[in-house]
Coordinates of C-alpha atoms in Angstrom, one line a residue:
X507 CA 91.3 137.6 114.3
X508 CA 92.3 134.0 115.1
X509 CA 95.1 132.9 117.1
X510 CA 97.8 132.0 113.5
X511 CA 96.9 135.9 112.9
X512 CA 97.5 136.5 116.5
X513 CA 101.0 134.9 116.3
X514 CA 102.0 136.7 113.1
X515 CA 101.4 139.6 114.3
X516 CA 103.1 139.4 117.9
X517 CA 105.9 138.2 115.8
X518 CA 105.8 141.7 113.3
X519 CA 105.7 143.6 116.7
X520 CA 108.9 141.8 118.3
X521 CA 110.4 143.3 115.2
X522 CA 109.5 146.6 115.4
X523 CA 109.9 146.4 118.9
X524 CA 113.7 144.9 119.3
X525 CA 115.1 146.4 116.1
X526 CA 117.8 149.0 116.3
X527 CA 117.9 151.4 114.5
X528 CA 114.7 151.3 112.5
X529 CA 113.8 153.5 109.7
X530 CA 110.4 155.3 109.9
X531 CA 109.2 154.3 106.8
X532 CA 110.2 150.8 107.8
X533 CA 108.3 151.2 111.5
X534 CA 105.2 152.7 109.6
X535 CA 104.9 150.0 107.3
X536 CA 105.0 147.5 110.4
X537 CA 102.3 148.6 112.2
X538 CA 100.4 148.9 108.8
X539 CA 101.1 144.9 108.9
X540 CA 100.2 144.4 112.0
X541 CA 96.9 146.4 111.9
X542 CA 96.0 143.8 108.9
X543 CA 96.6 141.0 110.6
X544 CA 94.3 142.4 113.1
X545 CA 91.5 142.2 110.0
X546 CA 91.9 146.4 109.4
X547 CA 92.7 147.8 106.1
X548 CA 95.5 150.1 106.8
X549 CA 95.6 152.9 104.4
X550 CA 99.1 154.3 103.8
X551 CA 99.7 157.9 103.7
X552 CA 96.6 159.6 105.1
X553 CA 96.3 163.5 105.3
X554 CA 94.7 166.5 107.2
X555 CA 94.0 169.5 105.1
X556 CA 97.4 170.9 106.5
X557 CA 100.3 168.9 104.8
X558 CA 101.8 169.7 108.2
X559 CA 99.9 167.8 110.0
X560 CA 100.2 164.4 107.8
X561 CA 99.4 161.2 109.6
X562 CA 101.4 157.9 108.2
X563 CA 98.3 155.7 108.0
X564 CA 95.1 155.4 109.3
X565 CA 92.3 152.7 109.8
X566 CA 88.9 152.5 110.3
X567 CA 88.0 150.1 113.3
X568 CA 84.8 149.9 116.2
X569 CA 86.1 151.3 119.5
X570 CA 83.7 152.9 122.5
X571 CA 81.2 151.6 120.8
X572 CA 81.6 153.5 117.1
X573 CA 83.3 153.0 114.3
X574 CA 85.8 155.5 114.3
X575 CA 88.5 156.4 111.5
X576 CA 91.8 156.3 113.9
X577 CA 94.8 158.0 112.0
X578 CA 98.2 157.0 113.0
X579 CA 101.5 158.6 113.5
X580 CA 104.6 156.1 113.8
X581 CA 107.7 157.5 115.9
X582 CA 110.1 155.1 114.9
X583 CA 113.1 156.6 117.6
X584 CA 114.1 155.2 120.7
X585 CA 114.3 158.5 122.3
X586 CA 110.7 159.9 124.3
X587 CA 108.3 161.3 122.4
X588 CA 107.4 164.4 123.5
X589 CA 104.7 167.4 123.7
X590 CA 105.0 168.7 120.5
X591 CA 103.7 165.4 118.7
X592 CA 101.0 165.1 121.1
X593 CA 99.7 168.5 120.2
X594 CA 100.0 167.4 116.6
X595 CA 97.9 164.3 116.8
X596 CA 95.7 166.7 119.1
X597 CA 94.7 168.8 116.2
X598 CA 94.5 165.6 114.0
X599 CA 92.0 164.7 115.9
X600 CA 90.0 167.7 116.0
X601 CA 90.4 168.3 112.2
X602 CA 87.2 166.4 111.3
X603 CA 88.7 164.0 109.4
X604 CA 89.6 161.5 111.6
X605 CA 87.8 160.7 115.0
X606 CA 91.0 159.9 116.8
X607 CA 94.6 159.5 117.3
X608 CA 97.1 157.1 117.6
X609 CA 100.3 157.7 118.3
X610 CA 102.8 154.6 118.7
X611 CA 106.2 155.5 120.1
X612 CA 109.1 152.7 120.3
X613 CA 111.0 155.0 122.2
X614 CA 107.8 155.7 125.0
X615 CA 106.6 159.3 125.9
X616 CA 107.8 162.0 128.1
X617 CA 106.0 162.8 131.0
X618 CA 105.1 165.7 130.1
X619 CA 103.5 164.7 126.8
X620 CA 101.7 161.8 129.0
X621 CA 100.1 164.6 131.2
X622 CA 98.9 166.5 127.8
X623 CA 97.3 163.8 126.5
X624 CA 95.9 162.6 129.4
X625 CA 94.1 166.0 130.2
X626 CA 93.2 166.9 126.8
X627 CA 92.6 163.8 124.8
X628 CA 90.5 161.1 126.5
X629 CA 88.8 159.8 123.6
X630 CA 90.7 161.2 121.2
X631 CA 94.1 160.4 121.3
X632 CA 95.7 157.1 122.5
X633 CA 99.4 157.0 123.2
X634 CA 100.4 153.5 122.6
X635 CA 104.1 152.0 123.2
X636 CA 104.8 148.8 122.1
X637 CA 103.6 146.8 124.9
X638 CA 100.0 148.7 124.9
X639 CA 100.0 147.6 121.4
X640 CA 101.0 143.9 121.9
X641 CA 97.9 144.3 124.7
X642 CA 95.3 145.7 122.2
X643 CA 96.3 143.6 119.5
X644 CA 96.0 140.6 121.9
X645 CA 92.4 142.0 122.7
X646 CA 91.4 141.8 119.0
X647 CA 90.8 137.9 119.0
X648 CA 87.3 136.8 119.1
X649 CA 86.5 135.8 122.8
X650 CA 85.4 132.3 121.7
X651 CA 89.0 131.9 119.6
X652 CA 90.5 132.6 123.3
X653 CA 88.4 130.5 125.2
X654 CA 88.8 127.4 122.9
X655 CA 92.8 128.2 122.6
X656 CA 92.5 128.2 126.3
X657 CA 90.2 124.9 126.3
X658 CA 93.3 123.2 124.5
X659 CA 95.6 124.0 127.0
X660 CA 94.2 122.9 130.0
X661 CA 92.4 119.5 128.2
X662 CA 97.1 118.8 126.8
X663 CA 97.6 119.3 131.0
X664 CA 95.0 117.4 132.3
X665 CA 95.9 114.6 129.4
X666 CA 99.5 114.6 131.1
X667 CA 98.4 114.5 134.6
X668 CA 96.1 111.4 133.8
X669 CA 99.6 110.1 133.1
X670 CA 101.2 110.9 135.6
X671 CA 98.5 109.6 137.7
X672 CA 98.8 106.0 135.9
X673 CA 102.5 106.2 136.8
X674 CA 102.7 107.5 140.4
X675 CA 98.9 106.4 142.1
X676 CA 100.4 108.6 144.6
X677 CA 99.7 112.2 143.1
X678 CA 96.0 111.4 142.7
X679 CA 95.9 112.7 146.3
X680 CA 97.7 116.1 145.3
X681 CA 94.9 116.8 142.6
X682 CA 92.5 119.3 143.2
X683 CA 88.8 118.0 142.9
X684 CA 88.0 120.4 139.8
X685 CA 91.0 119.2 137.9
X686 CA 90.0 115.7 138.8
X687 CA 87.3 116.2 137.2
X688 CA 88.7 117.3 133.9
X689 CA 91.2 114.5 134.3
X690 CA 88.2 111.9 134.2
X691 CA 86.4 113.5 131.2
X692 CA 90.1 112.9 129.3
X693 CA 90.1 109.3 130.3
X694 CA 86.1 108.7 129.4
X695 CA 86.8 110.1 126.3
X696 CA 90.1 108.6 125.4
X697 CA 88.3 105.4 126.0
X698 CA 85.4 106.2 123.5
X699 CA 82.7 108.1 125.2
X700 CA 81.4 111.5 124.3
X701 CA 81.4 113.9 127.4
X702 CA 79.6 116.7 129.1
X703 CA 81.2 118.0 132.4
X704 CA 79.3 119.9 134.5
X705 CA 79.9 124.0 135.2
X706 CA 82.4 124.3 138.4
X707 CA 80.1 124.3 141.6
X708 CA 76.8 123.3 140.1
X709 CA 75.6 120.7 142.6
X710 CA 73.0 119.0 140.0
X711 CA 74.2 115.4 141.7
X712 CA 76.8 114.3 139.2
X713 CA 79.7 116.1 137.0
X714 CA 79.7 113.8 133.6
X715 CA 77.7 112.7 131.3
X716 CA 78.8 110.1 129.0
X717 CA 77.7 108.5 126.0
X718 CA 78.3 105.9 123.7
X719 CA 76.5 103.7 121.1
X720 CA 76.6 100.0 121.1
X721 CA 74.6 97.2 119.5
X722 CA 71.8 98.2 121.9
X723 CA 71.5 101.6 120.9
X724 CA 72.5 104.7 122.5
X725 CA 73.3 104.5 126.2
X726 CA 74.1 107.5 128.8
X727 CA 75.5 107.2 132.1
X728 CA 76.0 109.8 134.6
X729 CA 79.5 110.0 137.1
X730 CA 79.8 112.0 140.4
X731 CA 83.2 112.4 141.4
X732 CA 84.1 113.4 144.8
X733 CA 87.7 114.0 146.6
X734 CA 87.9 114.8 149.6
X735 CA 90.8 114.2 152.2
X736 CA 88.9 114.5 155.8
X737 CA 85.1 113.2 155.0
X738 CA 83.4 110.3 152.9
X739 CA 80.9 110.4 151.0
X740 CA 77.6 108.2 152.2
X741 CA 73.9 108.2 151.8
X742 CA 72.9 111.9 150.9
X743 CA 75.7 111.8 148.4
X744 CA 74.2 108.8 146.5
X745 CA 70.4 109.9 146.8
X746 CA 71.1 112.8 145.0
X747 CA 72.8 110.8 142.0
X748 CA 69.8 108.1 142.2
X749 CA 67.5 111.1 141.8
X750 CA 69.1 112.6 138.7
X751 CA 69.9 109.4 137.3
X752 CA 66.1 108.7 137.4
X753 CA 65.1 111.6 136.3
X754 CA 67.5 112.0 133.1
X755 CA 66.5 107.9 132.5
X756 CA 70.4 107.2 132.2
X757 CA 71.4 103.1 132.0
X758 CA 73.5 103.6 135.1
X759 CA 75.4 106.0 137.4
X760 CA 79.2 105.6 138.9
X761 CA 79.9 107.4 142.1
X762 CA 83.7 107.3 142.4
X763 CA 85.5 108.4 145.5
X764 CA 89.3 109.1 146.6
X765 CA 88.6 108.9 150.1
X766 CA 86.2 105.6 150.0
X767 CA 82.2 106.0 151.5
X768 CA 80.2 105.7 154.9
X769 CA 79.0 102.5 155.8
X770 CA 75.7 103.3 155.8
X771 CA 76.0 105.1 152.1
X772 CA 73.5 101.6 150.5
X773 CA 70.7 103.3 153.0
X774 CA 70.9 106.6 150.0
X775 CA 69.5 103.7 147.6
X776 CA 65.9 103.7 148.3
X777 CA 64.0 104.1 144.8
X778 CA 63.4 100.6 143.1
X779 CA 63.1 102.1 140.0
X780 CA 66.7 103.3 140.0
X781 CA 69.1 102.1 137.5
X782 CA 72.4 100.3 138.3
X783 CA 74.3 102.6 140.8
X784 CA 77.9 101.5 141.3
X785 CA 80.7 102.6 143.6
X786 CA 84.5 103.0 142.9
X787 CA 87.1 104.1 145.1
X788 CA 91.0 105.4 144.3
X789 CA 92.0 102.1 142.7
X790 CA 89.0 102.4 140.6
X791 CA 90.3 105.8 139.4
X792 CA 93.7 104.7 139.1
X793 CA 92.5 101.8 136.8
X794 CA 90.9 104.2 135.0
X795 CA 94.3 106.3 134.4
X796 CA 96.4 103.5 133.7
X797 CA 93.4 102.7 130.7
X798 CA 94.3 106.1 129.3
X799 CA 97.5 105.5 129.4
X800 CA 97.3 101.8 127.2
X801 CA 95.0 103.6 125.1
X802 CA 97.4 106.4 124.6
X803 CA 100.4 104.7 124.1
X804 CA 98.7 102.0 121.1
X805 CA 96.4 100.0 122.9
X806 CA 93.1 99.4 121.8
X807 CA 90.1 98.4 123.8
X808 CA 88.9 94.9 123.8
X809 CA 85.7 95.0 126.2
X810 CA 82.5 97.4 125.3
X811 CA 82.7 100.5 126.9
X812 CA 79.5 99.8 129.7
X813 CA 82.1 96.9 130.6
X814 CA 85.1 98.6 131.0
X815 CA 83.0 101.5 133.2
X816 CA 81.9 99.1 135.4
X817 CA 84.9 97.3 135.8
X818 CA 86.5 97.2 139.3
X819 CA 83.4 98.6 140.6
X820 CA 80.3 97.7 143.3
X821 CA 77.4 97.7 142.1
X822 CA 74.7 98.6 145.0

C-alpha cells in the first residue's frame, strides 16, 4: 500500500469511526473499503456451515507468517461488545473455514469479552477497535514507502532551517551536528551537486560526497563537517580527511567548522600527494546558507560549482 492509499483509507476510517448512528450494513461495507485500500480483496457475505454463525466479510491476507483467510464480523454500535460475540467468532475460527477472527467494534469490548479472548484466542481471534485498526492499517505500507515519506519530511525541515540559517547566522549555533549535516547536503544540492551523506556516527573521515560534471569531466569532492561548542578541530581531524580523500582520488576536500581549528591543524597535512584540502569556518557555512537561499528564491548560479565550493575558504 502506498501512502495516497494510506490516506484514503485513514480518511474511510474517520468515517466509520466519528459517525453517529451508523447502520451495520453501512459499517461493514467500510471496513470492506478500507481492507481494499489495504491491497485485500474483501469478499462480502462470507459463511460458516451454521447460518448462525455468518461472518460479514472476510479476506485473505499473510499474518504470523501464513496466509491466513481472516473472516470479519462488524459491530457497528457504540455500546461494548460483549462475550457472546467473542464466543461466536471463537467457533468461526475453529470451523475450518477460516483461520481466524476479526472482530471490529466501534463501540470497544467489555472486559469481560477482552479476558475471553485473550485466554482462548491468541491466534485466532483479534479484537480490533477503531484505533487498533487505524494502527494495523498504518502497518500495511511497505517499509521503504515509510522511510522515503519520512525522507521527505525531514529533507522540507532541513530545507527551512537552511533558511533560517541565511536569515538569523545566529541559530547555526542551536543546530545539532547531525542536522547540520543534512542541512549542508540541502545546500550542496540546491546548488547543483549530487550527494551522498554518510550513515550517523560512521567516523570514515568526512560526511558528504559530492559530485558534479563540468567541462573537465566528472569531479568528486569530499566535506567533513564538525560542530562543536567547547573543542576545535586541528591536525588529527584533517589527517583523517587527507587519508580518505587520497584514497577515494577525490579533486579536493572541505573541512568546515562552527567553532574554527587549532593552530597547529596545517601539521595534519603531511602527504604530498594530497589533493587541495581547504578550511571554512561559520561564515563559510553561513555563505553557504544565504546561496541556498538566492538559489531558492530565483537566483541562478553564475560561477562553476568547484568555484563556488571553494569560495570564502583556505586552502592549506
Amino acid at each position: 500500500m502506498n501512502r495516497y492509499a494510506l490516506a484514503t483509507a485513514t480518511s474511510i476510517l474517520d468515517h466509520f469511526e466519528a459517525t453517529p448512528p451508523l447502520l451495520g450494513e453501512e459499517a461493514n461495507q467500510l471496513v470492506q473499503s478500507i481492507l481494499r485500500c489495504c491491497g485485500y480483496t474483501a469478499t462480502d457475505s462470507g459463511f460458516v456451515e451454521n447460518h448462525e454463525h455468518g461472518v460479514d466479510c472476510y479476506f485473505i491476507a499473510p499474518m504470523d507468517g501464513h496466509t491466513q483467510r481472516v473472516g470479519v464480523e462488524v459491530k457497528s454500535t457504540v455500546n461494548k461488545t460483549g462475550v457472546d460475540t467473542v464466543e461466536r467468532a471463537l467457533a468461526i475460527a475453529g470451523s475450518g473455514h477460516f483461520d481466524r477472527s476479526w472482530i471490529i467494534a466501534r463501540g470497544g469490548f467489555t472486559k469481560e469479552a477482552e479476558q475471553l479472548a485473550e485466554s482462548l484466542g491468541p491466534g485466532k481471534l483479534d479484537l480490533l477497535t477503531p484505533t487498533d485498526l487505524r494502527s494495523w492499517v498504518a502497518k500495511q505500507v511497505a517499509d521503504s514507502e515509510v522511510q522515503q515519506f519520512d525522507m521527505s519530511i525531514i529533507r522540507r525541515a532541513m530545507q527551512d532551517l537552511a533558511r533560517e540559517i541565511a536569515l538569523h547566522p545566529e541559530s547555526l549555533y542551536r543546530r545539532e551536528w547531525r542536522d547540520l549535516e543534512r542541512i549542508l547536503r540541502e545546500v550542496f544540492e540546491r546548488m547543483g551537486f549530487r550527494t551522498h551523506l554518510t550513515r550517523p556516527g560512521k567516523d570514515g573521515g568526512f560526511d558528504l560526497e559530492l559530485s558534479a560534471r563540468d567541462a573537465d569531466g566528472l569531479k568528486t569532492f569530499l566535506v567533513e563537517v564538525k560542530h562543536w561548542s567547547e573543542k576545535r578541530p586541528g591536525a588529527a581531524v584533517l589527517k583523517k580527511l587527507v587519508k580518505v580523500s587520497i584514497e577515494r582520488a577525490v579533486e579536493g576536500a572541505v573541512l568546515l567548522s562552527t567553532s574554527g581549528f587549532t593552530r597547529t591543524i596545517n601539521s595534519g597535512l603531511l602527504e604530498a600527494a594530497a589533493p587541495a584540502i581547504r578550511l571554512g569556518n561559520d561564515t563559510k557555512i553561513v555563505g553557504l546558507c544565504r546561496t541556498y537561499y538566492r538559489l531558492s528564491t530565483g537566483y541562478w548560479m553564475e560561477e562553476s560549482l568547484s568555484d563556488a565550493l571553494n569560495a570564502g575558504t583556505v586552502l592549506i
